Amino acid sequence: MLANDKLIFALPKGRILRDVMSLVNKVGIEPEAAFEDGDDRRLRFATNDPNIDIIRVRSIDMGTILSFGAAHFGIAGADVLTELDSREIYAPLDLKVGFCRMVVAEPVDLASQDNPTRWSQIRVATKYPQITRRHFASRGVQAECIKLHGAIEIAPSLGLCRRIVDLVSTGETLRANGLVEVEQISVITSRLAINRTAMKTRPVEMTAWIDRFREAVDDAYS
Amino acid sequence: MIEKPHQALLPPGMVDLLPPEAEFEARTTERLIAAFRRNGYELIKPPLVEFEENLVTGSGAATAAQTFRLMDPDSQRMLAIRADMTLQISRIASSRLSDLPRPLRLSYAGQVLRIKSSNLRPQRQFGQVGAELIGSGAPAADVEIIIMTANSLKDLGITEISIDLGIPTLVNTICGDLGITDEVEKIALRTALNQKDAASISALNAKAASIFSVLLSAVGPVDKSLEMLKKIHLSPQAERELDHLKSVASELKNRAPEISLTVDPVEIRGYEYHSYLTFTIFSKGIRGELGRGGRYISTDSSSSDVGEMATGVTLFVDTLLNSLPNPLTTKRMFVPLGSNKEAIQKFMSEGWIAIAELVHNPNQPKEALRLGCTHILQDGELKKL
């Protein structure tokens, strides 16, 4: 796919998309009207720039799409990029949107008597088994991960596990499910991400895009 | 649910190469070896399996996690199956071939086995073809290897070759000069550099930020990069590493302007055991690396010698095959029983594949087509079907 001279820019569906569209417009990429149309079933769209097409993919697939070079560049959450930890992706720019935090949480009554320094093995429900394993391994704890794709917060009350690792923004979902944050793993924002081969074989174009996005971000925060 | 596995099922990452791909692989490998031979690189053939310590210690540490081990019931020692061949060449050069005059030029081709497949490479077994130039520390040695590789790839039909030059040891050297010794800090720095994350770099302390920001902005096309690199002043050791890269880059620009050259002085990914210069070969339109190489210290792990400077390249045959159109000839002729022997010989020497009729068939043209032939030999002449 990289053979195509047209650049493919990947955008994630959902929450991040709303946050990043103003940046995307600011760097001068305007997708065709169908992109905004919720009923349109297409996944690939033309833009005002004849050299750029936009594809819309699920946020969690963004890392895979970029590491294969199916898209040359795109916007992805740091959560997805860190989970995949691919050598084939560069993440040169923090776009400073899509703020949230990756945390460890457990039921309120467990937290009151729990001593995390004594853990040797714990069972955790999460969408991010790699991040979870790496995080706990680095402090000497073996994490047995139960991979779920959603509704993580309900897992402890169903007896699947006692702890979860998930993204929180306001903490509302945790509270509603009787959970409390016990540890923060990292702060998550959206990144401009670039396929390594694209960066190495089309360095001038890719560097120009990084610069344009950097200016747009600086602009938004100045 | 218990199912008997299908007999054609192979372990993950293993494939049967069939016609025409198997022959295409053999031929591509052969052409590369021949190209290296024309430049004075002589073929050597190390074994598939060696004692574990030869393959996983020293510079083998980089591939140790990818190396299969087995216990030899005979010698009762641990053996390793090679995950990379460069180490073996280095071992041979510094032991059995230590008395040959330097610089020593060697080439190799063979299969390697790795524990994990990756997104870009689902195979766990794949072919490597490479060349090593041992016993010279001169930038000219790197230039020779890179130009020879680029030309060989061009001969194979790979276009728009792009080569990325790097110095994986530079970051570490500069860290030493700046007194950055904390491992956690170093890992954070390396991660930021590998991600090309300029914001995290500028958040470092002033001295480190100024140096690494310039290095990061020097990532990219060679002209701009060399221009940026003029702006920084480093310790003598770091300058030496950088100078080596600069001379290789300028020499390549002069001698092979057709190669698209980029520089990345901060990339470390996968080059942990190299020193000074490394390079990665890409081609526009092909995902992943076609090959990689660079400088290293060639040593015999059983001796206490400091070793000698060497440089080399490894090409990944699986990636090359994926990126080339299969050019195999489809010149197949059907040879009926009793055909003229000289005519058969003549056409075969011209590259025709001869499919002989074993038992007389009343409808020879039909039989020829069934066996995939394009022509039939009749009265010493080829007739198109």
PDB file of C-alpha atoms in Angstrom, chain A residues 1-5 63-64 67-70 84-94 191 196-197 199-205 207 214, chain B residues 119-120 160 162 164 194-200 219-221 224 260 262-264 267 269-271 280 282-289 292:
ATOM      1  CA  MET A   1       0.000   0.000   0.000  1.00  0.00           C
ATOM      2  CA  LEU A   2       2.916   2.313   0.639  1.00  0.00           C
ATOM      3  CA  ALA A   3       3.646   2.098  -3.070  1.00  0.00           C
ATOM      4  CA  ASN A   4       0.757   4.425  -3.614  1.00  0.00           C
ATOM      5  CA  ASP A   5       2.101   7.920  -4.018  1.00  0.00           C
ATOM      6  CA  GLY A  63      -1.294   1.004  16.065  1.00  0.00           C
ATOM      7  CA  THR A  64      -1.646  -2.022  13.820  1.00  0.00           C
ATOM      8  CA  SER A  67       2.913  -0.325  12.032  1.00  0.00           C
ATOM      9  CA  PHE A  68       2.003  -2.207   8.831  1.00  0.00           C
ATOM     10  CA  GLY A  69       2.207   0.987   6.843  1.00  0.00           C
ATOM     11  CA  ALA A  70      -1.415   0.646   5.735  1.00  0.00           C
ATOM     12  CA  LEU A  84       1.581  -2.166  20.851  1.00  0.00           C
ATOM     13  CA  ASP A  85       5.092  -0.790  21.483  1.00  0.00           C
ATOM     14  CA  SER A  86       5.983  -1.146  17.811  1.00  0.00           C
ATOM     15  CA  ARG A  87       9.419  -0.453  16.383  1.00  0.00           C
ATOM     16  CA  GLU A  88       7.718   0.562  13.158  1.00  0.00           C
ATOM     17  CA  ILE A  89       6.006   3.663  14.535  1.00  0.00           C
ATOM     18  CA  TYR A  90       7.356   7.080  15.481  1.00  0.00           C
ATOM     19  CA  ALA A  91       5.286   9.312  17.754  1.00  0.00           C
ATOM     20  CA  PRO A  92       7.046  12.661  17.319  1.00  0.00           C
ATOM     21  CA  LEU A  93       4.376  15.011  18.567  1.00  0.00           C
ATOM     22  CA  ASP A  94       2.086  15.288  21.568  1.00  0.00           C
ATOM     23  CA  ARG A 191      -0.075  11.695  19.404  1.00  0.00           C
ATOM     24  CA  ARG A 196       8.818   4.256  10.072  1.00  0.00           C
ATOM     25  CA  THR A 197       9.230   3.334   6.394  1.00  0.00           C
ATOM     26  CA  MET A 199       9.434   8.586   7.550  1.00  0.00           C
ATOM     27  CA  LYS A 200      12.609   7.106   6.047  1.00  0.00           C
ATOM     28  CA  THR A 201      11.578   6.980   2.409  1.00  0.00           C
ATOM     29  CA  ARG A 202       9.567  10.243   2.269  1.00  0.00           C
ATOM     30  CA  PRO A 203      11.430  12.323   4.855  1.00  0.00           C
ATOM     31  CA  VAL A 204      10.721  15.748   3.364  1.00  0.00           C
ATOM     32  CA  GLU A 205       6.953  15.308   3.218  1.00  0.00           C
ATOM     33  CA  THR A 207       8.873  16.308   8.341  1.00  0.00           C
ATOM     34  CA  ARG A 214       3.540  21.356  15.720  1.00  0.00           C
TER      35      ARG A 214
ATOM     36  CA  ASN B 119       3.660  -8.043  12.448  1.00  0.00           C
ATOM     37  CA  LEU B 120       5.842  -7.346   9.473  1.00  0.00           C
ATOM     38  CA  GLU B 160      13.938   3.778  -5.212  1.00  0.00           C
ATOM     39  CA  SER B 162      16.676   4.614   0.459  1.00  0.00           C
ATOM     40  CA  ASP B 164      19.224   5.535   6.588  1.00  0.00           C
ATOM     41  CA  ASN B 194      13.312   6.632  19.386  1.00  0.00           C
ATOM     42  CA  GLN B 195       9.864   8.208  19.195  1.00  0.00           C
ATOM     43  CA  LYS B 196      11.391  11.417  17.755  1.00  0.00           C
ATOM     44  CA  ASP B 197       9.518  13.226  20.493  1.00  0.00           C
ATOM     45  CA  ALA B 198      10.946  16.752  20.373  1.00  0.00           C
ATOM     46  CA  ALA B 199       8.801  18.072  23.215  1.00  0.00           C
ATOM     47  CA  SER B 200      10.168  15.589  25.762  1.00  0.00           C
ATOM     48  CA  VAL B 219      17.084  13.442  11.468  1.00  0.00           C
ATOM     49  CA  GLY B 220      16.149  13.474   7.802  1.00  0.00           C
ATOM     50  CA  PRO B 221      17.581  14.007   4.316  1.00  0.00           C
ATOM     51  CA  LYS B 224      19.968  19.192   5.776  1.00  0.00           C
ATOM     52  CA  SER B 260      18.225   8.532  -1.414  1.00  0.00           C
ATOM     53  CA  THR B 262      18.818   9.968   5.184  1.00  0.00           C
ATOM     54  CA  VAL B 263      20.616  10.371   8.502  1.00  0.00           C
ATOM     55  CA  ASP B 264      19.311   9.523  11.932  1.00  0.00           C
ATOM     56  CA  GLU B 267      18.088   5.892  16.346  1.00  0.00           C
ATOM     57  CA  ARG B 269      16.123   0.476  17.715  1.00  0.00           C
ATOM     58  CA  GLY B 270      17.621  -2.965  17.290  1.00  0.00           C
ATOM     59  CA  TYR B 271      21.231  -1.819  16.922  1.00  0.00           C
ATOM     60  CA  THR B 280      19.111   0.399   7.291  1.00  0.00           C
ATOM     61  CA  PHE B 282      14.388   0.764   2.767  1.00  0.00           C
ATOM     62  CA  SER B 283      12.646   1.095  -0.538  1.00  0.00           C
ATOM     63  CA  LYS B 284       9.735   3.374  -1.193  1.00  0.00           C
ATOM     64  CA  GLY B 285       6.671   1.193  -1.471  1.00  0.00           C
ATOM     65  CA  ILE B 286       8.035  -1.757   0.500  1.00  0.00           C
ATOM     66  CA  ARG B 287       7.015  -2.074   4.099  1.00  0.00           C
ATOM     67  CA  GLY B 288       9.769  -2.801   6.563  1.00  0.00           C
ATOM     68  CA  GLU B 289      13.516  -3.162   6.188  1.00  0.00           C
ATOM     69  CA  ARG B 292      20.586  -3.630   7.668  1.00  0.00           C
TER      70      ARG B 292
END
